[in-house]
């Protein structure tokens, strides 16, 4: 390993518990550093705001999954074997370049526009109310389990028309695949997930309902149609994105409010601050730490660093969003700052399709929680654990004490 290469594993759990200190040092030192991820894959990590935007949007950084496999083998740094996750899950839009990306995204774009998801507000409110009814009267709950996790899952499952009876299985598979740390479990979870989704596609084909996924199975856009594997992959992407991200917007958002009581008081005093506060939750500590994989299709210069052709590059969104050159006083949590332009939803053609939905869910969940309860952290902050995932910034649990505020 070169002396400029950093092994995340050697940094140990410290990195996952506090990535911000490490990122601040990297931003100072260099535009891009070679890092070895926990399962041995060697990548370039980009931590500054402008450089992250370049990596996310410049077509010289490709996401074409058909070219990834040999690169994985090359960059495993001799530390292990590539994990063979079912390829049927890998053909989604986040793993493709134009023109295929354009085609896949076009087929689902309409269902996720701000106007369309705005119509879901009453249902999102109703689900939130029901979840909060269940915890009313309890002095203490884990907010991840009680609200942050079930809300987005219910919304995306209803939208796509996915039965809820396999919810726990799906959560387990999804967590394993996203954590990406235990190869035998990953292969098993990938296979189980692929089978579950293939059955779902077949069921929607034979017994269409009035849900979005049935419509997609039967849709034609300019006479285009998704084949079985593309549909399975699309369901995988939408469900996993719906499972792994918004939960952290809600949980980490509440966590940071509780750690900054003066910010919480401001928000309670002026509820028009809520949409801006959600943007600050996303900027200050968004759900995604390192972006998904890209590789260089030719030599590219990032800042003062030249990255050769055929190398993996990751942009840390968590780090870019605290870059002082873009967000003055970036390490300070301030719900009144103009937080627009953050990269929590990515940038460029792969900009998050679910951003309008996630924003509405975050606003309704946190707004209603504050309306209905006074709350405090029910554990010392240092005892809370963050998941050891390079992709997700996610608390395992968020214990809070609650007392109802009386009727609204
Ligand atoms: C707060 C919640 C969310 C955050 C922070 C988030 C973040 C992101 C980010 C950073 C990307 C780009 C990754 C990259 O370029 O490497 C992305 C893409 C994507 N997200 Fe989200 N996401 C959220 C919620 C959702 C939801 C609820 C859905 C689905 C319903 C969704 C669907 C997608 C899809 C389909 C893409 C791929 C778009 C493409 O390749 O064109 N996301 N998301």
PDB file of N, CA and C and ligand atoms in Angstrom, residues 56 63 93-94 101 105 112 156 237-238 241-242 245-246 249 282 287-288 291-292 294 317 343-346 349-354 357-358, ligand 1:
ATOM      1  N   UNK A  56     -19.487  14.088  -9.546  1.00  0.00           N
ATOM      2  CA  UNK A  56     -20.880  13.648  -9.657  1.00  0.00           C
ATOM      3  C   UNK A  56     -21.461  13.900 -11.052  1.00  0.00           C
ATOM      4  N   UNK A  63     -20.707   5.284 -14.707  1.00  0.00           N
ATOM      5  CA  UNK A  63     -21.374   4.374 -13.777  1.00  0.00           C
ATOM      6  C   UNK A  63     -21.826   3.097 -14.492  1.00  0.00           C
ATOM      7  N   UNK A  93     -30.957   2.473 -12.969  1.00  0.00           N
ATOM      8  CA  UNK A  93     -30.461   3.727 -13.571  1.00  0.00           C
ATOM      9  C   UNK A  93     -29.243   4.309 -12.858  1.00  0.00           C
ATOM     10  N   UNK A  94     -29.100   4.008 -11.575  1.00  0.00           N
ATOM     11  CA  UNK A  94     -27.949   4.562 -10.851  1.00  0.00           C
ATOM     12  C   UNK A  94     -26.648   3.834 -11.223  1.00  0.00           C
ATOM     13  N   UNK A 101     -29.339   5.410 -19.281  1.00  0.00           N
ATOM     14  CA  UNK A 101     -29.815   6.104 -18.084  1.00  0.00           C
ATOM     15  C   UNK A 101     -31.010   6.996 -18.401  1.00  0.00           C
ATOM     16  N   UNK A 105     -34.673   6.519 -16.668  1.00  0.00           N
ATOM     17  CA  UNK A 105     -35.163   7.573 -15.771  1.00  0.00           C
ATOM     18  C   UNK A 105     -36.471   8.170 -16.296  1.00  0.00           C
ATOM     19  N   UNK A 112     -42.552  10.958  -9.771  1.00  0.00           N
ATOM     20  CA  UNK A 112     -41.823  11.511  -8.629  1.00  0.00           C
ATOM     21  C   UNK A 112     -41.648  13.024  -8.687  1.00  0.00           C
ATOM     22  N   UNK A 156     -43.369   4.289   0.501  1.00  0.00           N
ATOM     23  CA  UNK A 156     -42.852   3.765  -0.777  1.00  0.00           C
ATOM     24  C   UNK A 156     -43.499   2.413  -1.094  1.00  0.00           C
ATOM     25  N   UNK A 237     -33.979  -0.647  -6.746  1.00  0.00           N
ATOM     26  CA  UNK A 237     -33.431   0.693  -6.493  1.00  0.00           C
ATOM     27  C   UNK A 237     -34.432   1.554  -5.712  1.00  0.00           C
ATOM     28  N   UNK A 238     -35.675   1.571  -6.164  1.00  0.00           N
ATOM     29  CA  UNK A 238     -36.665   2.444  -5.520  1.00  0.00           C
ATOM     30  C   UNK A 238     -36.935   2.011  -4.078  1.00  0.00           C
ATOM     31  N   UNK A 241     -33.689   2.624  -1.932  1.00  0.00           N
ATOM     32  CA  UNK A 241     -33.541   4.071  -1.706  1.00  0.00           C
ATOM     33  C   UNK A 241     -34.582   4.531  -0.686  1.00  0.00           C
ATOM     34  N   UNK A 242     -35.798   3.973  -0.807  1.00  0.00           N
ATOM     35  CA  UNK A 242     -36.851   4.338   0.137  1.00  0.00           C
ATOM     36  C   UNK A 242     -36.611   3.799   1.535  1.00  0.00           C
ATOM     37  N   UNK A 245     -32.586   5.776   3.241  1.00  0.00           N
ATOM     38  CA  UNK A 245     -32.171   7.183   3.257  1.00  0.00           C
ATOM     39  C   UNK A 245     -33.049   8.081   4.120  1.00  0.00           C
ATOM     40  N   UNK A 246     -34.344   8.164   3.801  1.00  0.00           N
ATOM     41  CA  UNK A 246     -35.213   9.114   4.491  1.00  0.00           C
ATOM     42  C   UNK A 246     -35.272   8.826   5.993  1.00  0.00           C
ATOM     43  N   UNK A 249     -32.677  10.943   7.361  1.00  0.00           N
ATOM     44  CA  UNK A 249     -33.024  12.371   7.367  1.00  0.00           C
ATOM     45  C   UNK A 249     -33.844  12.667   8.634  1.00  0.00           C
ATOM     46  N   UNK A 282     -30.097  18.207   5.951  1.00  0.00           N
ATOM     47  CA  UNK A 282     -29.478  17.495   4.832  1.00  0.00           C
ATOM     48  C   UNK A 282     -28.024  17.946   4.628  1.00  0.00           C
ATOM     49  N   UNK A 287     -28.095  11.841   4.939  1.00  0.00           N
ATOM     50  CA  UNK A 287     -28.106  10.380   5.021  1.00  0.00           C
ATOM     51  C   UNK A 287     -26.972   9.686   4.263  1.00  0.00           C
ATOM     52  N   UNK A 288     -26.465  10.312   3.193  1.00  0.00           N
ATOM     53  CA  UNK A 288     -25.452   9.621   2.388  1.00  0.00           C
ATOM     54  C   UNK A 288     -24.079  10.231   2.674  1.00  0.00           C
ATOM     55  N   UNK A 291     -20.718   8.894  -1.969  1.00  0.00           N
ATOM     56  CA  UNK A 291     -21.615   8.624  -3.095  1.00  0.00           C
ATOM     57  C   UNK A 291     -21.442   7.174  -3.549  1.00  0.00           C
ATOM     58  N   UNK A 292     -22.243   6.767  -4.526  1.00  0.00           N
ATOM     59  CA  UNK A 292     -22.045   5.443  -5.119  1.00  0.00           C
ATOM     60  C   UNK A 292     -20.846   5.501  -6.084  1.00  0.00           C
ATOM     61  N   UNK A 294     -18.153   5.511  -9.051  1.00  0.00           N
ATOM     62  CA  UNK A 294     -17.918   5.931 -10.431  1.00  0.00           C
ATOM     63  C   UNK A 294     -16.504   5.509 -10.799  1.00  0.00           C
ATOM     64  N   UNK A 317     -20.228  13.227   0.178  1.00  0.00           N
ATOM     65  CA  UNK A 317     -21.233  14.293   0.214  1.00  0.00           C
ATOM     66  C   UNK A 317     -21.243  14.935   1.598  1.00  0.00           C
ATOM     67  N   UNK A 343     -25.111  19.045  -1.379  1.00  0.00           N
ATOM     68  CA  UNK A 343     -25.029  17.894  -2.293  1.00  0.00           C
ATOM     69  C   UNK A 343     -25.643  16.625  -1.710  1.00  0.00           C
ATOM     70  N   UNK A 344     -26.471  16.778  -0.678  1.00  0.00           N
ATOM     71  CA  UNK A 344     -27.019  15.576  -0.014  1.00  0.00           C
ATOM     72  C   UNK A 344     -27.817  14.690  -0.971  1.00  0.00           C
ATOM     73  N   UNK A 345     -28.414  15.276  -1.997  1.00  0.00           N
ATOM     74  CA  UNK A 345     -29.158  14.483  -2.987  1.00  0.00           C
ATOM     75  C   UNK A 345     -28.326  14.236  -4.245  1.00  0.00           C
ATOM     76  N   UNK A 346     -27.039  14.506  -4.196  1.00  0.00           N
ATOM     77  CA  UNK A 346     -26.186  14.330  -5.363  1.00  0.00           C
ATOM     78  C   UNK A 346     -26.264  15.541  -6.277  1.00  0.00           C
ATOM     79  N   UNK A 349     -26.912  14.287 -13.613  1.00  0.00           N
ATOM     80  CA  UNK A 349     -28.008  13.457 -14.152  1.00  0.00           C
ATOM     81  C   UNK A 349     -28.522  12.423 -13.151  1.00  0.00           C
ATOM     82  N   UNK A 350     -27.712  12.058 -12.161  1.00  0.00           N
ATOM     83  CA  UNK A 350     -28.173  11.068 -11.174  1.00  0.00           C
ATOM     84  C   UNK A 350     -28.759  11.732  -9.926  1.00  0.00           C
ATOM     85  N   UNK A 351     -29.001  13.056  -9.996  1.00  0.00           N
ATOM     86  CA  UNK A 351     -29.595  13.757  -8.853  1.00  0.00           C
ATOM     87  C   UNK A 351     -30.812  12.967  -8.380  1.00  0.00           C
ATOM     88  N   UNK A 352     -30.936  12.855  -7.058  1.00  0.00           N
ATOM     89  CA  UNK A 352     -31.950  11.969  -6.463  1.00  0.00           C
ATOM     90  C   UNK A 352     -33.355  12.167  -7.037  1.00  0.00           C
ATOM     91  N   UNK A 353     -33.902  11.081  -7.553  1.00  0.00           N
ATOM     92  CA  UNK A 353     -35.263  11.098  -8.079  1.00  0.00           C
ATOM     93  C   UNK A 353     -36.290  11.301  -6.959  1.00  0.00           C
ATOM     94  N   UNK A 354     -35.945  10.812  -5.770  1.00  0.00           N
ATOM     95  CA  UNK A 354     -36.908  10.842  -4.657  1.00  0.00           C
ATOM     96  C   UNK A 354     -36.818  12.087  -3.793  1.00  0.00           C
ATOM     97  N   UNK A 357     -40.076  13.743  -2.575  1.00  0.00           N
ATOM     98  CA  UNK A 357     -40.779  12.869  -1.626  1.00  0.00           C
ATOM     99  C   UNK A 357     -40.078  12.887  -0.260  1.00  0.00           C
ATOM    100  N   UNK A 358     -38.761  12.788  -0.282  1.00  0.00           N
ATOM    101  CA  UNK A 358     -38.002  12.763   0.974  1.00  0.00           C
ATOM    102  C   UNK A 358     -38.199  14.062   1.753  1.00  0.00           C
TER     103      UNK A 358
HETATM  104  C1  LIG B   1     -33.372  12.023   2.371  1.00  0.00           C
HETATM  105  C2  LIG B   1     -33.527  11.018   1.573  1.00  0.00           C
HETATM  106  C3  LIG B   1     -32.675  10.733   0.384  1.00  0.00           C
HETATM  107  C4  LIG B   1     -31.367  11.071   0.135  1.00  0.00           C
HETATM  108  C5  LIG B   1     -30.426  11.862   1.026  1.00  0.00           C
HETATM  109  C6  LIG B   1     -31.034  10.540  -1.166  1.00  0.00           C
HETATM  110  C7  LIG B   1     -29.799  10.686  -1.766  1.00  0.00           C
HETATM  111  C8  LIG B   1     -29.500  10.310  -3.052  1.00  0.00           C
HETATM  112  C9  LIG B   1     -28.230  10.539  -3.706  1.00  0.00           C
HETATM  113  C10 LIG B   1     -27.026  11.197  -3.065  1.00  0.00           C
HETATM  114  C11 LIG B   1     -28.308  10.043  -4.955  1.00  0.00           C
HETATM  115  C12 LIG B   1     -27.193  10.067  -6.031  1.00  0.00           C
HETATM  116  C13 LIG B   1     -26.106   9.088  -5.724  1.00  0.00           C
HETATM  117  C14 LIG B   1     -24.914   9.217  -6.643  1.00  0.00           C
HETATM  118  O1  LIG B   1     -24.956   9.982  -7.629  1.00  0.00           O
HETATM  119  O2  LIG B   1     -23.904   8.533  -6.371  1.00  0.00           O
HETATM  120  C15 LIG B   1     -29.640   9.502  -5.120  1.00  0.00           C
HETATM  121  C16 LIG B   1     -30.113   8.910  -6.277  1.00  0.00           C
HETATM  122  C17 LIG B   1     -31.349   8.325  -6.347  1.00  0.00           C
HETATM  123  N1  LIG B   1     -32.334   8.330  -5.397  1.00  0.00           N
HETATM  124 FE1  LIG B   1     -32.274   9.195  -3.572  1.00  0.00          FE
HETATM  125  N2  LIG B   1     -32.111   9.875  -1.679  1.00  0.00           N
HETATM  126  C18 LIG B   1     -33.147   9.990  -0.771  1.00  0.00           C
HETATM  127  C19 LIG B   1     -34.420   9.467  -0.905  1.00  0.00           C
HETATM  128  C20 LIG B   1     -34.874   8.793  -1.993  1.00  0.00           C
HETATM  129  C21 LIG B   1     -36.188   8.221  -2.134  1.00  0.00           C
HETATM  130  C22 LIG B   1     -37.296   8.287  -1.085  1.00  0.00           C
HETATM  131  C23 LIG B   1     -36.220   7.615  -3.347  1.00  0.00           C
HETATM  132  C24 LIG B   1     -37.312   6.836  -4.044  1.00  0.00           C
HETATM  133  C25 LIG B   1     -38.391   6.783  -4.050  1.00  0.00           C
HETATM  134  C26 LIG B   1     -34.941   7.831  -3.996  1.00  0.00           C
HETATM  135  C27 LIG B   1     -34.611   7.385  -5.244  1.00  0.00           C
HETATM  136  C28 LIG B   1     -33.418   7.626  -5.883  1.00  0.00           C
HETATM  137  C29 LIG B   1     -33.108   7.162  -7.230  1.00  0.00           C
HETATM  138  C30 LIG B   1     -34.029   6.365  -8.131  1.00  0.00           C
HETATM  139  C31 LIG B   1     -31.816   7.601  -7.522  1.00  0.00           C
HETATM  140  C32 LIG B   1     -31.027   7.353  -8.816  1.00  0.00           C
HETATM  141  C33 LIG B   1     -31.289   8.460  -9.791  1.00  0.00           C
HETATM  142  C34 LIG B   1     -30.498   8.308 -11.086  1.00  0.00           C
HETATM  143  O3  LIG B   1     -29.584   7.479 -11.182  1.00  0.00           O
HETATM  144  O4  LIG B   1     -30.829   9.039 -12.041  1.00  0.00           O
HETATM  145  N3  LIG B   1     -34.152   8.542  -3.140  1.00  0.00           N
HETATM  146  N4  LIG B   1     -30.345   9.670  -3.939  1.00  0.00           N
END
